[in-house]
PDB file of C-alpha atoms in Angstrom:
ATOM      1  CA  UNK A   6       0.119  -0.043   0.014  1.00 89.00           C
ATOM      2  CA  UNK A   7       1.124   3.773  -0.827  1.00 95.00           C
ATOM      3  CA  UNK A   8       2.468   5.720   1.472  1.00 97.00           C
ATOM      4  CA  UNK A   9       0.343   8.363   3.613  1.00 98.00           C
ATOM      5  CA  UNK A  10       2.489  12.159   3.798  1.00 98.00           C
ATOM      6  CA  UNK A  11       1.243  15.441   5.773  1.00 98.00           C
ATOM      7  CA  UNK A  12       3.155  18.425   5.106  1.00 98.00           C
ATOM      8  CA  UNK A  13       2.927  21.271   6.576  1.00 98.00           C
ATOM      9  CA  UNK A  14       2.700  24.464   4.617  1.00 98.00           C
ATOM     10  CA  UNK A  15       4.038  27.659   6.529  1.00 98.00           C
ATOM     11  CA  UNK A  16       2.049  30.825   4.312  1.00 98.00           C
ATOM     12  CA  UNK A  17       4.834  32.478   6.490  1.00 97.00           C
ATOM     13  CA  UNK A  18       4.960  36.550   5.865  1.00 96.00           C
ATOM     14  CA  UNK A  19       8.282  37.720   5.894  1.00 96.00           C
ATOM     15  CA  UNK A  20       9.670  40.690   7.940  1.00 96.00           C
ATOM     16  CA  UNK A  21      11.613  43.358   6.104  1.00 96.00           C
ATOM     17  CA  UNK A  22      14.529  42.397   7.705  1.00 98.00           C
ATOM     18  CA  UNK A  23      14.672  41.341  10.319  1.00 98.00           C
ATOM     19  CA  UNK A  24      15.211  37.923   9.891  1.00 98.00           C
ATOM     20  CA  UNK A  25      15.575  36.899  13.907  1.00 98.00           C
ATOM     21  CA  UNK A  26      12.063  37.400  14.239  1.00 98.00           C
ATOM     22  CA  UNK A  27      10.718  35.559  11.013  1.00 98.00           C
ATOM     23  CA  UNK A  28      12.656  32.429  13.000  1.00 98.00           C
ATOM     24  CA  UNK A  29      11.169  32.623  15.512  1.00 98.00           C
ATOM     25  CA  UNK A  30       7.437  32.912  13.775  1.00 98.00           C
ATOM     26  CA  UNK A  31       9.020  30.362  11.659  1.00 98.00           C
ATOM     27  CA  UNK A  32       9.912  27.936  14.608  1.00 98.00           C
ATOM     28  CA  UNK A  33       6.319  28.427  16.311  1.00 98.00           C
ATOM     29  CA  UNK A  34       4.990  27.113  13.803  1.00 98.00           C
ATOM     30  CA  UNK A  35       7.388  24.310  12.634  1.00 98.00           C
ATOM     31  CA  UNK A  36       6.557  23.380  16.141  1.00 98.00           C
ATOM     32  CA  UNK A  37       2.837  23.113  15.511  1.00 98.00           C
ATOM     33  CA  UNK A  38       2.777  21.429  12.778  1.00 98.00           C
ATOM     34  CA  UNK A  39       4.978  18.329  14.603  1.00 98.00           C
ATOM     35  CA  UNK A  40       1.966  18.046  17.029  1.00 98.00           C
ATOM     36  CA  UNK A  41      -0.601  17.692  13.713  1.00 98.00           C
ATOM     37  CA  UNK A  42       1.922  15.327  13.090  1.00 98.00           C
ATOM     38  CA  UNK A  43       3.071  16.251   9.597  1.00 98.00           C
ATOM     39  CA  UNK A  44       6.390  14.725   9.049  1.00 98.00           C
ATOM     40  CA  UNK A  45       7.826  17.718   6.253  1.00 98.00           C
ATOM     41  CA  UNK A  46       7.185  21.676   7.532  1.00 99.00           C
ATOM     42  CA  UNK A  47       8.201  23.634   3.796  1.00 99.00           C
ATOM     43  CA  UNK A  48       8.392  27.408   4.162  1.00 99.00           C
ATOM     44  CA  UNK A  49       8.728  30.467   1.616  1.00 98.00           C
ATOM     45  CA  UNK A  50      11.337  31.546  -0.521  1.00 98.00           C
ATOM     46  CA  UNK A  51      13.243  35.043   0.680  1.00 98.00           C
ATOM     47  CA  UNK A  52      11.323  34.538   4.367  1.00 98.00           C
ATOM     48  CA  UNK A  53      13.815  35.060   6.124  1.00 98.00           C
ATOM     49  CA  UNK A  54      15.154  39.025   5.224  1.00 98.00           C
ATOM     50  CA  UNK A  55      12.035  39.493   2.411  1.00 97.00           C
ATOM     51  CA  UNK A  56      13.904  40.695  -1.211  1.00 96.00           C
ATOM     52  CA  UNK A  57      15.385  43.943   0.025  1.00 96.00           C
ATOM     53  CA  UNK A  58      18.228  43.600  -2.213  1.00 96.00           C
ATOM     54  CA  UNK A  59      18.889  47.759  -2.799  1.00 95.00           C
ATOM     55  CA  UNK A  60      19.265  48.174   1.108  1.00 96.00           C
ATOM     56  CA  UNK A  61      23.109  47.982   2.435  1.00 92.00           C
ATOM     57  CA  UNK A  62      22.112  45.868   5.389  1.00 96.00           C
ATOM     58  CA  UNK A  63      20.510  42.873   3.200  1.00 97.00           C
ATOM     59  CA  UNK A  64      24.548  42.010   2.098  1.00 95.00           C
ATOM     60  CA  UNK A  65      25.363  41.408   5.223  1.00 96.00           C
ATOM     61  CA  UNK A  66      22.071  39.879   6.772  1.00 97.00           C
ATOM     62  CA  UNK A  67      23.479  36.901   3.968  1.00 97.00           C
ATOM     63  CA  UNK A  68      26.366  36.595   5.495  1.00 97.00           C
ATOM     64  CA  UNK A  69      24.859  35.025   8.495  1.00 97.00           C
ATOM     65  CA  UNK A  70      23.899  32.492   6.518  1.00 98.00           C
ATOM     66  CA  UNK A  71      25.312  29.310   7.827  1.00 98.00           C
ATOM     67  CA  UNK A  72      24.248  30.924  11.974  1.00 98.00           C
ATOM     68  CA  UNK A  73      20.040  29.944  10.462  1.00 98.00           C
ATOM     69  CA  UNK A  74      20.340  26.995   8.607  1.00 98.00           C
ATOM     70  CA  UNK A  75      22.089  25.320  12.146  1.00 98.00           C
ATOM     71  CA  UNK A  76      19.072  26.577  13.502  1.00 98.00           C
ATOM     72  CA  UNK A  77      17.678  25.105  11.397  1.00 98.00           C
ATOM     73  CA  UNK A  78      18.435  21.217  11.975  1.00 98.00           C
ATOM     74  CA  UNK A  79      18.435  22.018  15.352  1.00 98.00           C
ATOM     75  CA  UNK A  80      14.924  22.185  15.357  1.00 98.00           C
ATOM     76  CA  UNK A  81      14.533  19.335  12.550  1.00 98.00           C
ATOM     77  CA  UNK A  82      16.272  16.860  15.295  1.00 98.00           C
ATOM     78  CA  UNK A  83      14.738  18.837  18.233  1.00 98.00           C
ATOM     79  CA  UNK A  84      11.055  18.495  16.635  1.00 98.00           C
ATOM     80  CA  UNK A  85      11.955  15.032  14.717  1.00 98.00           C
ATOM     81  CA  UNK A  86       9.814  16.835  11.187  1.00 98.00           C
ATOM     82  CA  UNK A  87      12.046  16.637   7.724  1.00 99.00           C
ATOM     83  CA  UNK A  88      12.272  21.297   7.023  1.00 99.00           C
ATOM     84  CA  UNK A  89      12.757  22.562   3.909  1.00 99.00           C
ATOM     85  CA  UNK A  90      13.706  26.290   4.981  1.00 98.00           C
ATOM     86  CA  UNK A  91      11.950  27.930   1.806  1.00 98.00           C
ATOM     87  CA  UNK A  92      15.225  29.523  -0.092  1.00 98.00           C
ATOM     88  CA  UNK A  93      18.404  31.498   2.958  1.00 98.00           C
ATOM     89  CA  UNK A  94      20.097  33.939   0.698  1.00 97.00           C
ATOM     90  CA  UNK A  95      23.976  32.985   1.225  1.00 97.00           C
ATOM     91  CA  UNK A  96      27.148  35.385   0.107  1.00 97.00           C
ATOM     92  CA  UNK A  97      30.094  33.227  -0.569  1.00 96.00           C
ATOM     93  CA  UNK A  98      33.446  34.306  -2.034  1.00 93.00           C
ATOM     94  CA  UNK A  99      34.375  32.581  -5.731  1.00 87.00           C
ATOM     95  CA  UNK A 100      37.400  30.643  -5.552  1.00 83.00           C
ATOM     96  CA  UNK A 101      38.190  31.807  -8.874  1.00 84.00           C
ATOM     97  CA  UNK A 102      37.312  36.216  -9.413  1.00 88.00           C
ATOM     98  CA  UNK A 103      37.140  36.962  -5.265  1.00 88.00           C
ATOM     99  CA  UNK A 104      34.330  38.562  -5.316  1.00 92.00           C
ATOM    100  CA  UNK A 105      31.941  38.523  -2.962  1.00 95.00           C
ATOM    101  CA  UNK A 106      28.243  37.146  -4.615  1.00 95.00           C
ATOM    102  CA  UNK A 107      24.904  36.080  -3.467  1.00 97.00           C
ATOM    103  CA  UNK A 108      23.402  32.723  -3.911  1.00 98.00           C
ATOM    104  CA  UNK A 109      19.425  31.550  -3.314  1.00 98.00           C
ATOM    105  CA  UNK A 110      19.389  27.751  -1.824  1.00 98.00           C
ATOM    106  CA  UNK A 111      16.883  26.111  -0.812  1.00 98.00           C
ATOM    107  CA  UNK A 112      18.331  22.723   1.429  1.00 98.00           C
ATOM    108  CA  UNK A 113      15.696  19.700   2.568  1.00 99.00           C
ATOM    109  CA  UNK A 114      16.978  18.544   6.117  1.00 98.00           C
ATOM    110  CA  UNK A 115      15.932  15.731   7.381  1.00 98.00           C
ATOM    111  CA  UNK A 116      14.244  15.021  10.697  1.00 98.00           C
ATOM    112  CA  UNK A 117      17.979  13.878  12.052  1.00 98.00           C
ATOM    113  CA  UNK A 118      19.017  17.283  11.170  1.00 98.00           C
ATOM    114  CA  UNK A 119      21.260  16.617   8.702  1.00 98.00           C
ATOM    115  CA  UNK A 120      20.860  17.669   4.729  1.00 98.00           C
ATOM    116  CA  UNK A 121      20.148  15.508   2.421  1.00 98.00           C
ATOM    117  CA  UNK A 122      19.861  17.655  -0.676  1.00 98.00           C
ATOM    118  CA  UNK A 123      20.841  21.981  -1.819  1.00 98.00           C
ATOM    119  CA  UNK A 124      20.168  23.364  -4.481  1.00 98.00           C
ATOM    120  CA  UNK A 125      20.620  27.028  -5.433  1.00 98.00           C
ATOM    121  CA  UNK A 126      18.695  28.615  -7.723  1.00 98.00           C
ATOM    122  CA  UNK A 127      18.802  28.325 -11.534  1.00 98.00           C
ATOM    123  CA  UNK A 128      16.203  30.914 -12.970  1.00 97.00           C
ATOM    124  CA  UNK A 129      16.688  34.196 -11.853  1.00 98.00           C
ATOM    125  CA  UNK A 130      12.920  36.193 -11.839  1.00 96.00           C
ATOM    126  CA  UNK A 131      14.368  39.916 -13.657  1.00 95.00           C
ATOM    127  CA  UNK A 132      14.756  41.657 -10.658  1.00 95.00           C
ATOM    128  CA  UNK A 133      16.690  39.661  -9.914  1.00 96.00           C
ATOM    129  CA  UNK A 134      19.383  38.860 -11.609  1.00 97.00           C
ATOM    130  CA  UNK A 135      21.844  42.023 -11.340  1.00 95.00           C
ATOM    131  CA  UNK A 136      22.046  40.444  -7.886  1.00 95.00           C
ATOM    132  CA  UNK A 137      21.814  36.309  -7.540  1.00 96.00           C
ATOM    133  CA  UNK A 138      24.502  34.745  -9.555  1.00 94.00           C
ATOM    134  CA  UNK A 139      22.042  31.016 -11.307  1.00 96.00           C
ATOM    135  CA  UNK A 140      23.778  28.267 -10.581  1.00 96.00           C
ATOM    136  CA  UNK A 141      23.528  27.696 -14.705  1.00 95.00           C
ATOM    137  CA  UNK A 142      24.148  23.992 -15.611  1.00 91.00           C
ATOM    138  CA  UNK A 143      24.478  22.794 -12.805  1.00 93.00           C
ATOM    139  CA  UNK A 144      21.789  19.146 -12.806  1.00 92.00           C
ATOM    140  CA  UNK A 145      18.994  18.919 -11.116  1.00 95.00           C
ATOM    141  CA  UNK A 146      19.414  16.594  -8.815  1.00 96.00           C
ATOM    142  CA  UNK A 147      16.588  13.709  -6.985  1.00 98.00           C
ATOM    143  CA  UNK A 148      17.195  13.684  -3.277  1.00 98.00           C
ATOM    144  CA  UNK A 149      16.427  11.172  -1.195  1.00 98.00           C
ATOM    145  CA  UNK A 150      14.411  11.681   1.814  1.00 98.00           C
ATOM    146  CA  UNK A 151      11.842  10.472   4.086  1.00 98.00           C
ATOM    147  CA  UNK A 152       8.930  11.071   2.052  1.00 98.00           C
ATOM    148  CA  UNK A 153      10.978   8.715  -0.835  1.00 98.00           C
ATOM    149  CA  UNK A 154      12.637  10.694  -4.096  1.00 98.00           C
ATOM    150  CA  UNK A 155      11.555  14.528  -4.631  1.00 98.00           C
ATOM    151  CA  UNK A 156      13.510  17.475  -6.354  1.00 98.00           C
ATOM    152  CA  UNK A 157      13.848  20.744  -5.235  1.00 98.00           C
ATOM    153  CA  UNK A 158      12.618  24.121  -7.133  1.00 98.00           C
ATOM    154  CA  UNK A 159      13.007  27.384  -6.606  1.00 98.00           C
ATOM    155  CA  UNK A 160      10.059  30.339  -7.453  1.00 98.00           C
ATOM    156  CA  UNK A 161      11.028  30.770 -11.173  1.00 98.00           C
ATOM    157  CA  UNK A 162      11.833  28.195 -12.699  1.00 98.00           C
ATOM    158  CA  UNK A 163       8.458  26.535 -12.166  1.00 98.00           C
ATOM    159  CA  UNK A 164       8.308  28.593 -15.168  1.00 97.00           C
ATOM    160  CA  UNK A 165      10.872  25.282 -16.873  1.00 97.00           C
ATOM    161  CA  UNK A 166       8.553  22.444 -17.532  1.00 95.00           C
ATOM    162  CA  UNK A 167      12.544  21.594 -17.793  1.00 94.00           C
ATOM    163  CA  UNK A 168      13.788  21.146 -14.564  1.00 96.00           C
ATOM    164  CA  UNK A 169      10.315  19.203 -14.081  1.00 97.00           C
ATOM    165  CA  UNK A 170      11.315  16.879 -16.560  1.00 94.00           C
ATOM    166  CA  UNK A 171      15.629  16.449 -15.509  1.00 93.00           C
ATOM    167  CA  UNK A 172      13.370  15.732 -11.892  1.00 96.00           C
ATOM    168  CA  UNK A 173      10.883  12.819 -13.705  1.00 96.00           C
ATOM    169  CA  UNK A 174      13.189  11.311 -15.108  1.00 92.00           C
ATOM    170  CA  UNK A 175      15.729  11.041 -12.097  1.00 93.00           C
ATOM    171  CA  UNK A 176      12.884   9.805  -9.699  1.00 96.00           C
ATOM    172  CA  UNK A 177      11.175  12.846  -7.927  1.00 98.00           C
ATOM    173  CA  UNK A 178       8.200  11.612  -7.189  1.00 98.00           C
ATOM    174  CA  UNK A 179       7.527  15.763  -4.885  1.00 98.00           C
ATOM    175  CA  UNK A 180       8.564  18.878  -6.206  1.00 98.00           C
ATOM    176  CA  UNK A 181       9.410  21.200  -3.591  1.00 99.00           C
ATOM    177  CA  UNK A 182       8.664  24.946  -4.831  1.00 98.00           C
ATOM    178  CA  UNK A 183       9.930  27.536  -1.928  1.00 98.00           C
ATOM    179  CA  UNK A 184       8.468  31.267  -3.538  1.00 98.00           C
ATOM    180  CA  UNK A 185       7.744  34.782  -3.181  1.00 98.00           C
ATOM    181  CA  UNK A 186       4.893  35.091  -5.817  1.00 97.00           C
ATOM    182  CA  UNK A 187       3.368  38.236  -5.787  1.00 95.00           C
ATOM    183  CA  UNK A 188       0.751  39.415  -7.312  1.00 94.00           C
ATOM    184  CA  UNK A 189       2.397  42.958  -8.775  1.00 92.00           C
ATOM    185  CA  UNK A 190       5.357  40.568 -10.549  1.00 94.00           C
ATOM    186  CA  UNK A 191       2.671  40.702 -13.726  1.00 95.00           C
ATOM    187  CA  UNK A 192       3.664  43.597 -16.284  1.00 95.00           C
ATOM    188  CA  UNK A 193       0.967  46.612 -16.001  1.00 96.00           C
ATOM    189  CA  UNK A 194      -0.204  45.948 -19.472  1.00 98.00           C
ATOM    190  CA  UNK A 195      -1.255  42.611 -17.807  1.00 97.00           C
ATOM    191  CA  UNK A 196      -2.767  44.228 -14.730  1.00 94.00           C
ATOM    192  CA  UNK A 197      -4.482  46.124 -16.921  1.00 97.00           C
ATOM    193  CA  UNK A 198      -6.485  43.484 -18.335  1.00 98.00           C
ATOM    194  CA  UNK A 199      -6.770  41.298 -15.095  1.00 97.00           C
ATOM    195  CA  UNK A 200      -5.379  42.361 -11.570  1.00 93.00           C
ATOM    196  CA  UNK A 201      -5.536  38.970 -10.610  1.00 94.00           C
ATOM    197  CA  UNK A 202      -3.613  37.751 -13.247  1.00 96.00           C
ATOM    198  CA  UNK A 203      -0.483  36.584 -11.220  1.00 96.00           C
ATOM    199  CA  UNK A 204      -3.102  34.790  -9.344  1.00 96.00           C
ATOM    200  CA  UNK A 205      -4.385  32.335 -12.516  1.00 97.00           C
ATOM    201  CA  UNK A 206      -0.944  32.147 -13.619  1.00 98.00           C
ATOM    202  CA  UNK A 207      -0.131  30.227 -10.217  1.00 98.00           C
ATOM    203  CA  UNK A 208      -2.876  28.096 -10.296  1.00 97.00           C
ATOM    204  CA  UNK A 209      -3.138  26.896 -13.725  1.00 97.00           C
ATOM    205  CA  UNK A 210      -0.065  26.244 -13.905  1.00 98.00           C
ATOM    206  CA  UNK A 211       0.586  24.193 -10.425  1.00 98.00           C
ATOM    207  CA  UNK A 212      -1.938  21.546 -11.554  1.00 97.00           C
ATOM    208  CA  UNK A 213      -1.097  21.855 -15.642  1.00 98.00           C
ATOM    209  CA  UNK A 214       2.513  20.514 -13.182  1.00 98.00           C
ATOM    210  CA  UNK A 215       0.978  17.262 -11.070  1.00 98.00           C
ATOM    211  CA  UNK A 216      -0.809  16.517 -14.379  1.00 98.00           C
ATOM    212  CA  UNK A 217       2.493  16.313 -16.893  1.00 97.00           C
ATOM    213  CA  UNK A 218       4.486  15.440 -14.365  1.00 98.00           C
ATOM    214  CA  UNK A 219       2.234  12.456 -13.062  1.00 98.00           C
ATOM    215  CA  UNK A 220       4.140  14.535  -9.720  1.00 98.00           C
ATOM    216  CA  UNK A 221       2.585  16.121  -5.971  1.00 98.00           C
ATOM    217  CA  UNK A 222       3.459  19.420  -6.452  1.00 98.00           C
ATOM    218  CA  UNK A 223       4.429  20.717  -3.088  1.00 99.00           C
ATOM    219  CA  UNK A 224       4.520  24.937  -3.740  1.00 98.00           C
ATOM    220  CA  UNK A 225       4.674  27.448  -0.172  1.00 98.00           C
ATOM    221  CA  UNK A 226       4.676  31.379  -0.583  1.00 98.00           C
ATOM    222  CA  UNK A 227       4.739  34.189   1.255  1.00 97.00           C
ATOM    223  CA  UNK A 228       1.803  35.256   2.422  1.00 96.00           C
ATOM    224  CA  UNK A 229       1.117  38.815   3.721  1.00 94.00           C
ATOM    225  CA  UNK A 230       0.075  39.809   7.275  1.00 87.00           C
ATOM    226  CA  UNK A 231      -3.433  38.104   8.702  1.00 74.00           C
ATOM    227  CA  UNK A 232      -5.942  40.895   8.763  1.00 64.00           C
ATOM    228  CA  UNK A 233      -3.657  43.409   6.574  1.00 60.00           C
ATOM    229  CA  UNK A 234      -3.631  41.767   3.832  1.00 54.00           C
ATOM    230  CA  UNK A 235      -2.401  44.105   0.655  1.00 55.00           C
ATOM    231  CA  UNK A 236      -3.877  44.530  -2.443  1.00 49.00           C
ATOM    232  CA  UNK A 237      -2.059  43.574  -5.216  1.00 46.00           C
ATOM    233  CA  UNK A 238       0.886  42.034  -3.270  1.00 87.00           C
ATOM    234  CA  UNK A 239       1.405  38.734  -1.380  1.00 94.00           C
ATOM    235  CA  UNK A 240      -0.345  36.391  -4.261  1.00 95.00           C
ATOM    236  CA  UNK A 241       0.410  33.793  -1.252  1.00 97.00           C
ATOM    237  CA  UNK A 242      -1.899  30.077  -2.247  1.00 98.00           C
ATOM    238  CA  UNK A 243       0.027  27.656  -1.135  1.00 98.00           C
ATOM    239  CA  UNK A 244      -0.646  24.270  -1.371  1.00 98.00           C
ATOM    240  CA  UNK A 245       0.176  20.818  -2.701  1.00 98.00           C
ATOM    241  CA  UNK A 246      -1.388  20.724  -6.849  1.00 98.00           C
ATOM    242  CA  UNK A 247      -2.080  16.945  -8.158  1.00 98.00           C
ATOM    243  CA  UNK A 248      -3.245  14.750 -10.776  1.00 98.00           C
ATOM    244  CA  UNK A 249      -7.410  14.073  -9.870  1.00 98.00           C
ATOM    245  CA  UNK A 250      -7.900  16.754  -7.558  1.00 98.00           C
ATOM    246  CA  UNK A 251      -6.231  19.818  -8.118  1.00 98.00           C
ATOM    247  CA  UNK A 252      -4.566  21.714  -5.305  1.00 98.00           C
ATOM    248  CA  UNK A 253      -4.767  20.712  -1.455  1.00 98.00           C
ATOM    249  CA  UNK A 254      -4.235  23.402   1.463  1.00 98.00           C
ATOM    250  CA  UNK A 255      -7.818  24.177   2.534  1.00 96.00           C
ATOM    251  CA  UNK A 256      -6.113  26.972   5.135  1.00 96.00           C
ATOM    252  CA  UNK A 257      -3.949  28.346   1.992  1.00 97.00           C
ATOM    253  CA  UNK A 258      -4.415  28.128  -1.104  1.00 97.00           C
ATOM    254  CA  UNK A 259      -7.254  30.659  -1.184  1.00 95.00           C
ATOM    255  CA  UNK A 260      -5.802  33.537   0.611  1.00 94.00           C
ATOM    256  CA  UNK A 261      -2.570  35.575   0.215  1.00 94.00           C
ATOM    257  CA  UNK A 262      -2.365  35.781   4.359  1.00 94.00           C
ATOM    258  CA  UNK A 263      -0.068  34.588   6.401  1.00 97.00           C
ATOM    259  CA  UNK A 264      -1.301  31.145   7.555  1.00 97.00           C
ATOM    260  CA  UNK A 265       0.312  27.672   7.279  1.00 98.00           C
ATOM    261  CA  UNK A 266      -2.191  24.347   5.717  1.00 98.00           C
ATOM    262  CA  UNK A 267      -1.236  20.760   7.609  1.00 98.00           C
ATOM    263  CA  UNK A 268      -2.384  18.435   3.707  1.00 98.00           C
ATOM    264  CA  UNK A 269      -2.485  14.519   3.590  1.00 98.00           C
ATOM    265  CA  UNK A 270      -0.779  13.652  -0.006  1.00 98.00           C
ATOM    266  CA  UNK A 271      -1.597   9.531  -0.356  1.00 98.00           C
ATOM    267  CA  UNK A 272       0.930   8.555  -2.473  1.00 98.00           C
ATOM    268  CA  UNK A 273      -1.509   6.353  -4.075  1.00 98.00           C
ATOM    269  CA  UNK A 274      -3.146   9.293  -5.920  1.00 98.00           C
ATOM    270  CA  UNK A 275       0.461  10.066  -8.398  1.00 98.00           C
ATOM    271  CA  UNK A 276       0.564   5.509  -9.054  1.00 98.00           C
ATOM    272  CA  UNK A 277      -2.451   5.795 -10.985  1.00 98.00           C
ATOM    273  CA  UNK A 278      -1.831   9.145 -11.957  1.00 98.00           C
ATOM    274  CA  UNK A 279       1.158   7.301 -13.540  1.00 98.00           C
ATOM    275  CA  UNK A 280      -1.081   4.233 -15.047  1.00 98.00           C
ATOM    276  CA  UNK A 281      -3.054   6.543 -16.299  1.00 98.00           C
ATOM    277  CA  UNK A 282      -1.151   8.596 -18.445  1.00 98.00           C
ATOM    278  CA  UNK A 283       1.952   7.262 -18.754  1.00 97.00           C
ATOM    279  CA  UNK A 284       3.933  10.426 -18.782  1.00 96.00           C
ATOM    280  CA  UNK A 285       7.332   8.597 -16.769  1.00 95.00           C
ATOM    281  CA  UNK A 286       7.317   5.070 -18.723  1.00 94.00           C
ATOM    282  CA  UNK A 287       7.360   7.061 -21.666  1.00 93.00           C
ATOM    283  CA  UNK A 288       9.718   9.255 -21.919  1.00 91.00           C
ATOM    284  CA  UNK A 289      12.243   6.440 -19.562  1.00 89.00           C
ATOM    285  CA  UNK A 290      12.120   4.548 -23.283  1.00 89.00           C
ATOM    286  CA  UNK A 291      15.101   4.358 -25.514  1.00 85.00           C
ATOM    287  CA  UNK A 292      13.700   5.408 -28.496  1.00 87.00           C
ATOM    288  CA  UNK A 293      11.724   8.315 -26.974  1.00 86.00           C
ATOM    289  CA  UNK A 294      11.944  11.360 -29.469  1.00 86.00           C
ATOM    290  CA  UNK A 295      12.897  13.849 -26.988  1.00 81.00           C
ATOM    291  CA  UNK A 296      16.093  14.319 -26.284  1.00 72.00           C
ATOM    292  CA  UNK A 297      17.860  15.659 -23.047  1.00 60.00           C
ATOM    293  CA  UNK A 298      20.823  16.250 -20.701  1.00 51.00           C
ATOM    294  CA  UNK A 299      20.088  13.902 -18.512  1.00 51.00           C
ATOM    295  CA  UNK A 300      19.147  10.687 -20.087  1.00 53.00           C
ATOM    296  CA  UNK A 301      21.811   8.069 -18.834  1.00 52.00           C
ATOM    297  CA  UNK A 302      21.333   9.925 -15.060  1.00 56.00           C
ATOM    298  CA  UNK A 303      20.016   7.015 -12.736  1.00 60.00           C
ATOM    299  CA  UNK A 304      17.267   6.306 -11.948  1.00 60.00           C
ATOM    300  CA  UNK A 305      15.732   6.910  -8.257  1.00 61.00           C
ATOM    301  CA  UNK A 306      14.076   3.937  -6.695  1.00 60.00           C
TER     302      UNK A 306
END
């Protein structure tokens, strides 16, 4: 019988440039998730600092990334829960040039506090490109975890089906996407046509990605302050998208406010979706008519 995993979607409001406060809030949510029996808690992108790269304090806070990574490892061990701590902005010195670079990193930490996987954001949103360094051509890799084989993506990676294909080709069944996506990310033209265009984008593409890859998409976005949701800003909408059902996560999937959903993910749904659509079976064939740079890699069991 296929297992069912309980996953907490923590739609945190990231107080600007206050990582200690944001970590404390995240810790409270994680503790609550553990009490509710969750095996995995996921936080949003930039949840420790918000996204303020022009502020002189932003890069100095990103130099403290190891401090917060260690805190999350200890938190996971304390509550015996796996954690994807959103993303952590990390300042690193380039070994060749000596220049300081900013990386946007997602980790998978298991319930013993061990790091099982790490991913550096590849597809950068246009305003990020002057500030962040992409992982460029490094492959997307499947991580072996207590919840089975899964992959990590970040925010704008969602727009690229190639990233999903690369992950499912090596066995990922769950794809986790910490995100900082706002309703204001649309152009003025798009907003004039539909002020909720980004909501439509997210709701459409998350369900589509789950169907076309016979996978679960765990999407956790930043939220606004509870009771003070800003019109046109924090999109929220955190959910688990799966074939046949669409969105799961009643407390967060319809709102932009801070909050948490705890979702039961029945892996049988993914098995039955693959039996029906045979996407993985097709792309695994030797005579498959599309080529990917990941072909020849090992398939996760």
